PDB file of C-alpha atoms and ligand atoms in Angstrom:
ATOM      1  CA  UNK A  18     -17.659   6.057 -20.872  1.00 85.00           C
ATOM      2  CA  UNK A  19     -18.591   2.782 -22.516  1.00 93.00           C
ATOM      3  CA  UNK A  20     -15.583   0.547 -21.881  1.00 97.00           C
ATOM      4  CA  UNK A  21     -14.800  -2.556 -23.896  1.00 98.00           C
ATOM      5  CA  UNK A  22     -13.224  -4.377 -20.961  1.00 98.00           C
ATOM      6  CA  UNK A  23     -13.734  -4.272 -17.183  1.00 98.00           C
ATOM      7  CA  UNK A  24     -10.798  -5.628 -15.162  1.00 98.00           C
ATOM      8  CA  UNK A  25     -11.839  -6.865 -11.710  1.00 98.00           C
ATOM      9  CA  UNK A  26      -9.558  -7.377  -8.763  1.00 98.00           C
ATOM     10  CA  UNK A  27     -10.556 -10.528  -6.840  1.00 98.00           C
ATOM     11  CA  UNK A  28      -9.872 -10.190  -3.093  1.00 97.00           C
ATOM     12  CA  UNK A  29     -11.929  -7.363  -1.622  1.00 97.00           C
ATOM     13  CA  UNK A  30     -13.804  -6.737  -4.879  1.00 98.00           C
ATOM     14  CA  UNK A  31     -15.470 -10.001  -5.908  1.00 98.00           C
ATOM     15  CA  UNK A  32     -14.829 -12.159  -2.827  1.00 98.00           C
ATOM     16  CA  UNK A  33     -14.720 -11.134   0.828  1.00 97.00           C
ATOM     17  CA  UNK A  34     -11.413 -12.839   1.581  1.00 96.00           C
ATOM     18  CA  UNK A  35      -9.214 -10.197   3.214  1.00 93.00           C
ATOM     19  CA  UNK A  36     -10.472 -10.780   6.789  1.00 94.00           C
ATOM     20  CA  UNK A  37     -10.313 -14.555   6.440  1.00 95.00           C
ATOM     21  CA  UNK A  38      -6.761 -14.531   5.114  1.00 95.00           C
ATOM     22  CA  UNK A  39      -5.550 -11.885   7.584  1.00 96.00           C
ATOM     23  CA  UNK A  40      -6.918 -13.997  10.456  1.00 97.00           C
ATOM     24  CA  UNK A  41      -4.994 -16.997   9.132  1.00 96.00           C
ATOM     25  CA  UNK A  42      -1.800 -14.935   8.915  1.00 96.00           C
ATOM     26  CA  UNK A  43      -2.321 -13.602  12.440  1.00 97.00           C
ATOM     27  CA  UNK A  44      -2.871 -17.120  13.834  1.00 97.00           C
ATOM     28  CA  UNK A  45       0.150 -18.571  12.036  1.00 95.00           C
ATOM     29  CA  UNK A  46       2.368 -15.683  13.189  1.00 96.00           C
ATOM     30  CA  UNK A  47       1.165 -16.195  16.782  1.00 96.00           C
ATOM     31  CA  UNK A  48       2.397 -19.790  16.526  1.00 94.00           C
ATOM     32  CA  UNK A  49       5.855 -18.305  15.894  1.00 94.00           C
ATOM     33  CA  UNK A  50       5.423 -16.009  18.922  1.00 94.00           C
ATOM     34  CA  UNK A  51       4.690 -12.899  16.850  1.00 95.00           C
ATOM     35  CA  UNK A  52       1.544 -10.966  17.797  1.00 96.00           C
ATOM     36  CA  UNK A  53       0.088  -8.907  14.948  1.00 96.00           C
ATOM     37  CA  UNK A  54      -3.674  -8.285  14.760  1.00 97.00           C
ATOM     38  CA  UNK A  55      -5.504  -9.050  11.505  1.00 96.00           C
ATOM     39  CA  UNK A  56      -6.487  -5.390  11.050  1.00 94.00           C
ATOM     40  CA  UNK A  57      -2.832  -4.319  11.232  1.00 96.00           C
ATOM     41  CA  UNK A  58      -1.926  -6.896   8.585  1.00 96.00           C
ATOM     42  CA  UNK A  59      -4.739  -5.643   6.325  1.00 94.00           C
ATOM     43  CA  UNK A  60      -3.615  -2.037   6.713  1.00 92.00           C
ATOM     44  CA  UNK A  61      -0.078  -2.900   5.680  1.00 94.00           C
ATOM     45  CA  UNK A  62      -0.457  -5.698   3.183  1.00 94.00           C
ATOM     46  CA  UNK A  63      -3.914  -5.695   1.510  1.00 92.00           C
ATOM     47  CA  UNK A  64      -3.445  -6.186  -2.211  1.00 92.00           C
ATOM     48  CA  UNK A  65       0.121  -7.485  -1.915  1.00 92.00           C
ATOM     49  CA  UNK A  66       1.226 -11.026  -2.801  1.00 93.00           C
ATOM     50  CA  UNK A  67       1.604 -13.548   0.019  1.00 93.00           C
ATOM     51  CA  UNK A  68       5.222 -13.968  -1.047  1.00 94.00           C
ATOM     52  CA  UNK A  69       6.100 -10.302  -0.583  1.00 94.00           C
ATOM     53  CA  UNK A  70       4.219 -10.288   2.732  1.00 95.00           C
ATOM     54  CA  UNK A  71       6.137 -13.332   3.976  1.00 96.00           C
ATOM     55  CA  UNK A  72       9.461 -11.823   2.924  1.00 96.00           C
ATOM     56  CA  UNK A  73       8.771  -8.584   4.815  1.00 97.00           C
ATOM     57  CA  UNK A  74       7.475 -10.355   7.958  1.00 96.00           C
ATOM     58  CA  UNK A  75      10.316 -12.881   7.980  1.00 96.00           C
ATOM     59  CA  UNK A  76      12.895 -10.098   7.705  1.00 96.00           C
ATOM     60  CA  UNK A  77      11.197  -7.921  10.338  1.00 95.00           C
ATOM     61  CA  UNK A  78      10.472 -10.576  12.940  1.00 94.00           C
ATOM     62  CA  UNK A  79      13.135 -13.220  12.293  1.00 94.00           C
ATOM     63  CA  UNK A  80      10.487 -15.693  13.514  1.00 91.00           C
ATOM     64  CA  UNK A  81      10.792 -18.162  10.635  1.00 93.00           C
ATOM     65  CA  UNK A  82      12.026 -18.290   7.045  1.00 96.00           C
ATOM     66  CA  UNK A  83       9.626 -16.736   4.518  1.00 96.00           C
ATOM     67  CA  UNK A  84       9.109 -20.075   2.791  1.00 96.00           C
ATOM     68  CA  UNK A  85       8.035 -21.801   6.024  1.00 95.00           C
ATOM     69  CA  UNK A  86       5.578 -18.984   6.778  1.00 94.00           C
ATOM     70  CA  UNK A  87       4.158 -19.204   3.276  1.00 94.00           C
ATOM     71  CA  UNK A  88       3.641 -22.959   3.432  1.00 94.00           C
ATOM     72  CA  UNK A  89       1.867 -22.735   6.776  1.00 93.00           C
ATOM     73  CA  UNK A  90      -0.345 -19.861   5.644  1.00 94.00           C
ATOM     74  CA  UNK A  91      -1.240 -21.429   2.311  1.00 92.00           C
ATOM     75  CA  UNK A  92      -2.394 -24.673   3.903  1.00 92.00           C
ATOM     76  CA  UNK A  93      -4.553 -22.898   6.513  1.00 95.00           C
ATOM     77  CA  UNK A  94      -5.838 -20.239   4.125  1.00 94.00           C
ATOM     78  CA  UNK A  95      -7.028 -22.727   1.569  1.00 90.00           C
ATOM     79  CA  UNK A  96      -8.978 -24.555   4.316  1.00 93.00           C
ATOM     80  CA  UNK A  97     -10.487 -21.291   5.613  1.00 95.00           C
ATOM     81  CA  UNK A  98     -11.474 -20.129   2.135  1.00 95.00           C
ATOM     82  CA  UNK A  99     -12.965 -23.515   1.242  1.00 94.00           C
ATOM     83  CA  UNK A 100     -15.146 -23.358   4.340  1.00 95.00           C
ATOM     84  CA  UNK A 101     -16.040 -19.706   4.805  1.00 96.00           C
ATOM     85  CA  UNK A 102     -15.408 -17.643   1.683  1.00 98.00           C
ATOM     86  CA  UNK A 103     -18.358 -15.627   0.396  1.00 98.00           C
ATOM     87  CA  UNK A 104     -18.893 -13.446  -2.631  1.00 98.00           C
ATOM     88  CA  UNK A 105     -19.244  -9.767  -1.886  1.00 98.00           C
ATOM     89  CA  UNK A 106     -22.917  -8.737  -1.861  1.00 97.00           C
ATOM     90  CA  UNK A 107     -24.276  -8.171  -5.328  1.00 98.00           C
ATOM     91  CA  UNK A 108     -21.130  -9.259  -7.186  1.00 98.00           C
ATOM     92  CA  UNK A 109     -22.810 -12.124  -9.047  1.00 98.00           C
ATOM     93  CA  UNK A 110     -25.800 -10.028 -10.135  1.00 98.00           C
ATOM     94  CA  UNK A 111     -23.541  -7.164 -11.239  1.00 97.00           C
ATOM     95  CA  UNK A 112     -21.341  -9.503 -13.287  1.00 98.00           C
ATOM     96  CA  UNK A 113     -24.402 -11.097 -14.887  1.00 97.00           C
ATOM     97  CA  UNK A 114     -25.821  -7.672 -15.798  1.00 96.00           C
ATOM     98  CA  UNK A 115     -22.563  -6.223 -17.134  1.00 96.00           C
ATOM     99  CA  UNK A 116     -22.535  -6.046 -20.955  1.00 96.00           C
ATOM    100  CA  UNK A 117     -18.752  -5.576 -21.153  1.00 97.00           C
ATOM    101  CA  UNK A 118     -15.882  -8.022 -21.613  1.00 98.00           C
ATOM    102  CA  UNK A 119     -14.565  -8.991 -18.199  1.00 98.00           C
ATOM    103  CA  UNK A 120     -11.476 -10.470 -16.629  1.00 98.00           C
ATOM    104  CA  UNK A 121      -9.810 -10.891 -13.225  1.00 98.00           C
ATOM    105  CA  UNK A 122      -6.353  -9.483 -12.410  1.00 98.00           C
ATOM    106  CA  UNK A 123      -5.337 -10.637  -8.922  1.00 98.00           C
ATOM    107  CA  UNK A 124      -2.177 -10.839  -6.845  1.00 97.00           C
ATOM    108  CA  UNK A 125      -3.382 -14.166  -5.449  1.00 95.00           C
ATOM    109  CA  UNK A 126      -1.910 -17.326  -6.930  1.00 94.00           C
ATOM    110  CA  UNK A 127      -3.675 -19.061  -9.834  1.00 96.00           C
ATOM    111  CA  UNK A 128      -4.961 -21.929  -7.682  1.00 94.00           C
ATOM    112  CA  UNK A 129      -6.474 -19.579  -5.119  1.00 94.00           C
ATOM    113  CA  UNK A 130      -8.086 -17.455  -7.838  1.00 97.00           C
ATOM    114  CA  UNK A 131      -9.816 -20.497  -9.331  1.00 97.00           C
ATOM    115  CA  UNK A 132     -10.779 -21.983  -5.958  1.00 96.00           C
ATOM    116  CA  UNK A 133     -12.207 -18.648  -4.745  1.00 97.00           C
ATOM    117  CA  UNK A 134     -14.293 -18.101  -7.868  1.00 98.00           C
ATOM    118  CA  UNK A 135     -15.555 -21.683  -7.832  1.00 97.00           C
ATOM    119  CA  UNK A 136     -16.466 -21.658  -4.124  1.00 97.00           C
ATOM    120  CA  UNK A 137     -18.505 -18.454  -4.564  1.00 98.00           C
ATOM    121  CA  UNK A 138     -20.127 -19.468  -7.874  1.00 98.00           C
ATOM    122  CA  UNK A 139     -18.573 -16.506  -9.701  1.00 98.00           C
ATOM    123  CA  UNK A 140     -16.431 -18.687 -12.009  1.00 98.00           C
ATOM    124  CA  UNK A 141     -19.283 -18.889 -14.531  1.00 98.00           C
ATOM    125  CA  UNK A 142     -18.814 -15.208 -15.391  1.00 98.00           C
ATOM    126  CA  UNK A 143     -15.194 -15.580 -16.547  1.00 98.00           C
ATOM    127  CA  UNK A 144     -13.476 -17.522 -19.310  1.00 96.00           C
ATOM    128  CA  UNK A 145     -10.531 -19.614 -18.138  1.00 94.00           C
ATOM    129  CA  UNK A 146      -8.104 -17.450 -20.126  1.00 96.00           C
ATOM    130  CA  UNK A 147      -9.530 -14.284 -18.507  1.00 98.00           C
ATOM    131  CA  UNK A 148      -7.887 -15.011 -15.125  1.00 98.00           C
ATOM    132  CA  UNK A 149      -4.533 -13.282 -14.591  1.00 98.00           C
ATOM    133  CA  UNK A 150      -2.327 -13.866 -11.524  1.00 97.00           C
ATOM    134  CA  UNK A 151       0.324 -11.420 -10.375  1.00 95.00           C
ATOM    135  CA  UNK A 152       2.256 -14.406  -9.049  1.00 93.00           C
ATOM    136  CA  UNK A 153       2.733 -15.596 -12.649  1.00 93.00           C
ATOM    137  CA  UNK A 154       3.688 -12.163 -14.014  1.00 94.00           C
ATOM    138  CA  UNK A 155       7.227 -10.771 -14.083  1.00 94.00           C
ATOM    139  CA  UNK A 156       6.119  -8.243 -11.458  1.00 96.00           C
ATOM    140  CA  UNK A 157       2.923  -8.305  -9.351  1.00 97.00           C
ATOM    141  CA  UNK A 158       0.792  -5.227  -8.623  1.00 97.00           C
ATOM    142  CA  UNK A 159       1.593  -2.351  -7.880  1.00 97.00           C
ATOM    143  CA  UNK A 160       3.481  -2.916 -11.152  1.00 98.00           C
ATOM    144  CA  UNK A 161       1.247  -2.737 -14.233  1.00 98.00           C
ATOM    145  CA  UNK A 162       2.281  -6.100 -15.751  1.00 98.00           C
ATOM    146  CA  UNK A 163      -0.942  -8.102 -15.319  1.00 98.00           C
ATOM    147  CA  UNK A 164      -3.163  -5.218 -16.385  1.00 98.00           C
ATOM    148  CA  UNK A 165      -1.032  -4.766 -19.510  1.00 98.00           C
ATOM    149  CA  UNK A 166      -1.160  -8.522 -20.123  1.00 98.00           C
ATOM    150  CA  UNK A 167      -4.971  -8.457 -19.939  1.00 98.00           C
ATOM    151  CA  UNK A 168      -5.220  -5.474 -22.298  1.00 98.00           C
ATOM    152  CA  UNK A 169      -2.931  -7.192 -24.819  1.00 98.00           C
ATOM    153  CA  UNK A 170      -4.835 -10.467 -24.657  1.00 97.00           C
ATOM    154  CA  UNK A 171      -8.190  -8.761 -25.241  1.00 98.00           C
ATOM    155  CA  UNK A 172      -6.712  -6.345 -27.821  1.00 98.00           C
ATOM    156  CA  UNK A 173      -8.075  -3.363 -25.871  1.00 98.00           C
ATOM    157  CA  UNK A 174      -6.298  -0.033 -25.306  1.00 98.00           C
ATOM    158  CA  UNK A 175      -5.904   1.307 -21.752  1.00 98.00           C
ATOM    159  CA  UNK A 176      -8.408   4.099 -22.401  1.00 97.00           C
ATOM    160  CA  UNK A 177     -11.092   1.567 -23.354  1.00 98.00           C
ATOM    161  CA  UNK A 178     -10.825  -0.378 -20.096  1.00 98.00           C
ATOM    162  CA  UNK A 179     -11.749   0.183 -16.449  1.00 98.00           C
ATOM    163  CA  UNK A 180     -10.129  -1.393 -13.367  1.00 98.00           C
ATOM    164  CA  UNK A 181     -12.176  -2.099 -10.207  1.00 98.00           C
ATOM    165  CA  UNK A 182      -9.882  -2.212  -7.162  1.00 98.00           C
ATOM    166  CA  UNK A 183     -10.134  -2.093  -3.371  1.00 97.00           C
ATOM    167  CA  UNK A 184      -6.440  -1.556  -2.540  1.00 96.00           C
ATOM    168  CA  UNK A 185      -3.935   1.246  -2.993  1.00 97.00           C
ATOM    169  CA  UNK A 186      -1.625  -1.396  -4.492  1.00 96.00           C
ATOM    170  CA  UNK A 187      -4.170  -2.202  -7.205  1.00 98.00           C
ATOM    171  CA  UNK A 188      -5.132   1.394  -7.962  1.00 98.00           C
ATOM    172  CA  UNK A 189      -1.424   2.208  -8.289  1.00 98.00           C
ATOM    173  CA  UNK A 190      -1.000  -0.664 -10.764  1.00 98.00           C
ATOM    174  CA  UNK A 191      -3.970   0.535 -12.846  1.00 98.00           C
ATOM    175  CA  UNK A 192      -2.571   4.034 -12.926  1.00 98.00           C
ATOM    176  CA  UNK A 193       0.825   2.721 -14.064  1.00 98.00           C
ATOM    177  CA  UNK A 194      -0.945   0.824 -16.878  1.00 98.00           C
ATOM    178  CA  UNK A 195      -2.824   3.987 -17.902  1.00 98.00           C
ATOM    179  CA  UNK A 196      -6.222   2.448 -17.118  1.00 98.00           C
ATOM    180  CA  UNK A 197      -8.823   4.496 -15.193  1.00 98.00           C
ATOM    181  CA  UNK A 198      -9.886   2.858 -11.943  1.00 98.00           C
ATOM    182  CA  UNK A 199     -12.873   2.804  -9.617  1.00 98.00           C
ATOM    183  CA  UNK A 200     -12.135   2.361  -5.905  1.00 98.00           C
ATOM    184  CA  UNK A 201     -14.480  -0.245  -4.413  1.00 98.00           C
ATOM    185  CA  UNK A 202     -15.407   0.075  -0.730  1.00 98.00           C
ATOM    186  CA  UNK A 203     -17.893  -2.795  -0.306  1.00 97.00           C
ATOM    187  CA  UNK A 204     -15.712  -5.442   1.365  1.00 96.00           C
ATOM    188  CA  UNK A 205     -15.990  -6.123   5.095  1.00 92.00           C
ATOM    189  CA  UNK A 206     -12.374  -5.116   5.842  1.00 92.00           C
ATOM    190  CA  UNK A 207     -12.666  -1.565   4.483  1.00 93.00           C
ATOM    191  CA  UNK A 208     -12.033   1.032   7.226  1.00 89.00           C
ATOM    192  CA  UNK A 209     -12.960   4.711   7.449  1.00 90.00           C
ATOM    193  CA  UNK A 210     -10.631   6.882   5.415  1.00 92.00           C
ATOM    194  CA  UNK A 211      -9.786   4.145   2.933  1.00 95.00           C
ATOM    195  CA  UNK A 212     -11.701   5.846   0.116  1.00 97.00           C
ATOM    196  CA  UNK A 213      -9.548   8.942   0.490  1.00 97.00           C
ATOM    197  CA  UNK A 214      -6.405   6.803   0.224  1.00 97.00           C
ATOM    198  CA  UNK A 215      -7.719   5.238  -3.006  1.00 98.00           C
ATOM    199  CA  UNK A 216      -8.513   8.670  -4.481  1.00 98.00           C
ATOM    200  CA  UNK A 217      -5.040   9.908  -3.572  1.00 98.00           C
ATOM    201  CA  UNK A 218      -3.525   6.835  -5.275  1.00 98.00           C
ATOM    202  CA  UNK A 219      -5.388   7.751  -8.464  1.00 98.00           C
ATOM    203  CA  UNK A 220      -8.881   6.220  -8.384  1.00 98.00           C
ATOM    204  CA  UNK A 221     -11.262   8.243 -10.546  1.00 98.00           C
ATOM    205  CA  UNK A 222     -14.246   7.622  -8.252  1.00 98.00           C
ATOM    206  CA  UNK A 223     -15.474   5.474  -5.375  1.00 98.00           C
ATOM    207  CA  UNK A 224     -18.289   2.910  -5.331  1.00 98.00           C
ATOM    208  CA  UNK A 225     -19.690   1.265  -2.193  1.00 98.00           C
ATOM    209  CA  UNK A 226     -22.047  -1.363  -3.669  1.00 98.00           C
ATOM    210  CA  UNK A 227     -21.913  -3.626  -6.701  1.00 98.00           C
ATOM    211  CA  UNK A 228     -25.500  -2.594  -7.435  1.00 98.00           C
ATOM    212  CA  UNK A 229     -24.157   0.878  -8.305  1.00 98.00           C
ATOM    213  CA  UNK A 230     -21.184  -0.298 -10.377  1.00 97.00           C
ATOM    214  CA  UNK A 231     -22.654  -0.323 -13.881  1.00 96.00           C
ATOM    215  CA  UNK A 232     -23.960   3.217 -13.503  1.00 96.00           C
ATOM    216  CA  UNK A 233     -20.588   4.349 -12.105  1.00 97.00           C
ATOM    217  CA  UNK A 234     -18.670   2.831 -15.011  1.00 96.00           C
ATOM    218  CA  UNK A 235     -20.903   4.580 -17.515  1.00 95.00           C
ATOM    219  CA  UNK A 236     -20.487   7.879 -15.620  1.00 94.00           C
ATOM    220  CA  UNK A 237     -16.674   7.740 -15.761  1.00 92.00           C
TER     221      UNK A 237
HETATM  222 MG1   MG B 330      -7.964  -6.479  -3.504  1.00 53.29          MG
END
Protein backbone atom coordinates (compact mmCIF):
# COMPACT_ATOMS: atom_id res chain seq x y z
CA UNK A 1 0.00 0.00 0.00
CA UNK A 2 0.93 3.66 -0.26
CA UNK A 3 -0.31 5.15 3.02
CA UNK A 4 -0.96 8.83 3.54
CA UNK A 5 0.01 8.75 7.21
CA UNK A 6 2.41 6.63 9.27
CA UNK A 7 1.69 6.63 13.02
CA UNK A 8 4.78 5.82 15.11
CA UNK A 9 4.78 4.62 18.67
CA UNK A 10 7.64 6.24 20.62
CA UNK A 11 9.03 3.92 23.32
CA UNK A 12 10.47 0.78 21.76
CA UNK A 13 9.94 2.04 18.20
CA UNK A 14 11.76 5.37 17.87
CA UNK A 15 13.66 5.50 21.18
CA UNK A 16 15.20 2.66 23.17
CA UNK A 17 13.63 3.64 26.48
CA UNK A 18 11.93 0.50 27.80
CA UNK A 19 15.03 -0.93 29.56
CA UNK A 20 15.98 2.43 31.04
CA UNK A 21 12.51 3.08 32.43
CA UNK A 22 12.03 -0.50 33.67
CA UNK A 23 15.34 -0.26 35.55
CA UNK A 24 14.14 2.95 37.19
CA UNK A 25 10.87 1.28 38.21
CA UNK A 26 12.73 -1.74 39.58
CA UNK A 27 15.09 0.47 41.62
CA UNK A 28 12.27 2.62 43.00
CA UNK A 29 10.21 -0.46 43.92
CA UNK A 30 13.26 -1.96 45.69
CA UNK A 31 13.37 1.18 47.84
CA UNK A 32 9.86 0.22 49.00
CA UNK A 33 11.06 -3.34 49.70
CA UNK A 34 9.47 -4.82 46.57
CA UNK A 35 11.76 -6.91 44.36
CA UNK A 36 10.66 -7.08 40.72
CA UNK A 37 13.26 -7.44 37.94
CA UNK A 38 13.16 -5.01 35.01
CA UNK A 39 12.45 -7.83 32.53
CA UNK A 40 9.37 -8.88 34.52
CA UNK A 41 8.10 -5.29 34.49
CA UNK A 42 8.64 -5.08 30.71
CA UNK A 43 6.77 -8.34 30.14
CA UNK A 44 3.77 -7.11 32.09
CA UNK A 45 3.65 -3.40 31.43
CA UNK A 46 5.41 -2.44 28.16
CA UNK A 47 3.20 -0.02 26.27
CA UNK A 48 1.04 0.85 29.28
CA UNK A 49 0.89 4.29 30.92
CA UNK A 50 2.97 4.88 34.05
CA UNK A 51 -0.26 5.76 35.84
CA UNK A 52 -1.91 2.41 35.13
CA UNK A 53 1.33 0.63 36.07
CA UNK A 54 1.54 2.49 39.38
CA UNK A 55 -2.10 1.74 40.17
CA UNK A 56 -1.63 -2.00 39.57
CA UNK A 57 1.66 -2.19 41.53
CA UNK A 58 0.32 -0.12 44.42
CA UNK A 59 -2.75 -2.35 44.70
CA UNK A 60 -0.74 -5.58 44.39
CA UNK A 61 2.11 -4.75 46.74
CA UNK A 62 0.59 -2.21 49.14
CA UNK A 63 4.12 -0.75 49.30
CA UNK A 64 3.16 2.87 48.69
CA UNK A 65 0.31 4.91 47.21
CA UNK A 66 0.27 5.00 43.40
CA UNK A 67 0.85 8.75 43.38
CA UNK A 68 4.01 8.47 45.52
CA UNK A 69 5.37 5.73 43.24
CA UNK A 70 4.65 7.83 40.18
CA UNK A 71 6.39 10.91 41.55
CA UNK A 72 9.49 8.94 42.48
CA UNK A 73 9.62 7.17 39.12
CA UNK A 74 9.04 10.31 37.07
CA UNK A 75 11.87 12.19 38.75
CA UNK A 76 14.36 9.32 38.30
CA UNK A 77 13.17 8.40 34.82
CA UNK A 78 13.54 11.89 33.47
CA UNK A 79 17.14 11.97 34.78
CA UNK A 80 17.92 8.55 33.27
CA UNK A 81 16.41 9.47 29.91
CA UNK A 82 18.21 12.82 29.83
CA UNK A 83 21.52 11.04 30.37
CA UNK A 84 21.24 7.73 28.54
CA UNK A 85 18.37 7.68 26.06
CA UNK A 86 19.28 6.73 22.49
CA UNK A 87 17.33 6.54 19.28
CA UNK A 88 16.77 3.05 17.96
CA UNK A 89 19.28 2.23 15.21
CA UNK A 90 18.27 3.65 11.87
CA UNK A 91 15.20 5.52 13.14
CA UNK A 92 16.44 8.96 12.09
CA UNK A 93 17.46 7.83 8.60
CA UNK A 94 14.17 5.99 8.10
CA UNK A 95 12.14 9.03 9.18
CA UNK A 96 14.17 11.28 6.88
CA UNK A 97 13.63 8.92 3.93
CA UNK A 98 9.91 8.37 4.53
CA UNK A 99 7.76 10.29 2.01
CA UNK A 100 4.58 9.95 4.08
CA UNK A 101 2.93 12.21 6.65
CA UNK A 102 4.08 11.16 10.10
CA UNK A 103 3.04 11.50 13.70
CA UNK A 104 3.74 9.99 17.13
CA UNK A 105 1.04 8.31 19.26
CA UNK A 106 2.52 7.38 22.64
CA UNK A 107 1.27 6.38 26.07
CA UNK A 108 4.07 8.44 27.62
CA UNK A 109 3.19 11.87 28.95
CA UNK A 110 3.56 14.93 26.70
CA UNK A 111 6.68 16.20 28.49
CA UNK A 112 8.44 12.86 28.18
CA UNK A 113 7.51 12.57 24.50
CA UNK A 114 9.06 15.96 23.73
CA UNK A 115 12.12 15.40 25.93
CA UNK A 116 12.76 11.96 24.38
CA UNK A 117 12.50 13.22 20.81
CA UNK A 118 14.69 16.23 21.56
CA UNK A 119 17.39 14.22 23.36
CA UNK A 120 17.66 11.79 20.41
CA UNK A 121 17.46 14.46 17.68
CA UNK A 122 14.28 12.94 16.23
CA UNK A 123 12.11 15.99 17.03
CA UNK A 124 13.02 17.56 13.68
CA UNK A 125 10.96 14.93 11.86
CA UNK A 126 7.66 15.81 13.57
CA UNK A 127 5.49 18.91 13.71
CA UNK A 128 4.55 19.99 17.23
CA UNK A 129 0.88 19.21 16.57
CA UNK A 130 1.80 15.70 15.36
CA UNK A 131 2.60 14.45 18.89
CA UNK A 132 -0.28 12.66 20.63
CA UNK A 133 -0.13 11.46 24.25
CA UNK A 134 -2.37 8.74 25.63
CA UNK A 135 -2.15 10.50 28.99
CA UNK A 136 -4.07 13.44 27.48
CA UNK A 137 -6.69 11.28 25.74
CA UNK A 138 -9.92 10.09 27.35
CA UNK A 139 -8.49 6.56 27.26
CA UNK A 140 -4.86 5.53 26.62
CA UNK A 141 -3.85 2.58 24.42
CA UNK A 142 -5.03 -0.26 24.18
CA UNK A 143 -8.07 1.96 23.51
CA UNK A 144 -8.07 3.51 20.03
CA UNK A 145 -8.57 7.15 21.15
CA UNK A 146 -5.17 8.64 20.23
CA UNK A 147 -5.00 6.83 16.90
CA UNK A 148 -8.49 8.11 16.05
CA UNK A 149 -7.46 11.60 17.18
CA UNK A 150 -4.44 11.50 14.85
CA UNK A 151 -6.52 10.28 11.90
CA UNK A 152 -9.08 13.05 12.46
CA UNK A 153 -6.43 15.75 12.75
CA UNK A 154 -4.72 14.68 9.52
CA UNK A 155 -8.06 14.02 7.76
CA UNK A 156 -6.95 10.48 6.88
CA UNK A 157 -9.13 7.35 6.96
CA UNK A 158 -7.96 4.29 8.93
CA UNK A 159 -7.31 2.33 5.73
CA UNK A 160 -4.91 5.02 4.49
CA UNK A 161 -2.71 4.89 7.58
CA UNK A 162 -0.21 2.45 9.11
CA UNK A 163 0.73 2.09 12.79
CA UNK A 164 4.26 1.00 13.83
CA UNK A 165 4.17 -0.59 17.29
CA UNK A 166 6.37 -2.74 19.53
CA UNK A 167 3.79 -3.69 22.18
CA UNK A 168 0.68 -5.84 22.28
CA UNK A 169 -1.04 -2.84 23.91
CA UNK A 170 -0.27 -0.66 20.89
CA UNK A 171 -1.14 -3.26 18.26
CA UNK A 172 -4.45 -3.82 20.06
CA UNK A 173 -5.15 -0.07 19.96
CA UNK A 174 -4.39 0.09 16.22
CA UNK A 175 -6.68 -2.83 15.57
CA UNK A 176 -9.48 -1.16 17.55
CA UNK A 177 -9.00 1.98 15.42
CA UNK A 178 -9.16 -0.09 12.22
CA UNK A 179 -5.60 0.83 11.22
CA UNK A 180 -3.23 -1.90 9.94
CA UNK A 181 -0.11 -2.26 12.05
CA UNK A 182 3.48 -3.43 11.68
CA UNK A 183 5.06 -5.08 14.72
CA UNK A 184 8.55 -3.66 15.31
CA UNK A 185 11.15 -5.91 16.95
CA UNK A 186 14.26 -3.69 16.87
CA UNK A 187 14.36 -2.40 20.46
CA UNK A 188 16.82 -3.84 22.97
CA UNK A 189 14.09 -5.15 25.32
CA UNK A 190 12.40 -7.39 22.75
CA UNK A 191 12.52 -11.07 23.81
CA UNK A 192 12.13 -14.27 21.80
CA UNK A 193 8.51 -15.03 21.04
CA UNK A 194 7.43 -11.40 21.15
CA UNK A 195 6.82 -11.27 17.39
CA UNK A 196 4.32 -14.11 17.68
CA UNK A 197 2.47 -12.22 20.42
CA UNK A 198 2.26 -9.13 18.17
CA UNK A 199 0.93 -11.21 15.25
CA UNK A 200 -1.68 -12.79 17.52
CA UNK A 201 -2.74 -9.31 18.69
CA UNK A 202 -3.33 -8.33 15.07
CA UNK A 203 -0.08 -7.03 13.55
CA UNK A 204 -0.09 -7.52 9.78
CA UNK A 205 3.66 -8.20 9.63
CA UNK A 206 6.89 -7.93 11.62
CA UNK A 207 9.94 -5.76 10.95
CA UNK A 208 13.27 -6.05 12.78
CA UNK A 209 15.17 -3.01 11.45
CA UNK A 210 14.18 0.53 10.55
CA UNK A 211 16.21 0.12 7.36
CA UNK A 212 13.54 -2.35 6.17
CA UNK A 213 10.52 -0.28 7.23
CA UNK A 214 9.77 1.66 4.05
CA UNK A 215 9.80 -1.51 1.95
CA UNK A 216 7.57 -3.27 4.51
CA UNK A 217 5.03 -0.44 4.51
CA UNK A 218 4.81 -0.53 0.73
CA UNK A 219 4.41 -4.33 0.81
CA UNK A 220 1.44 -4.20 3.20
MG1 LIG B 1 6.09 0.99 22.69
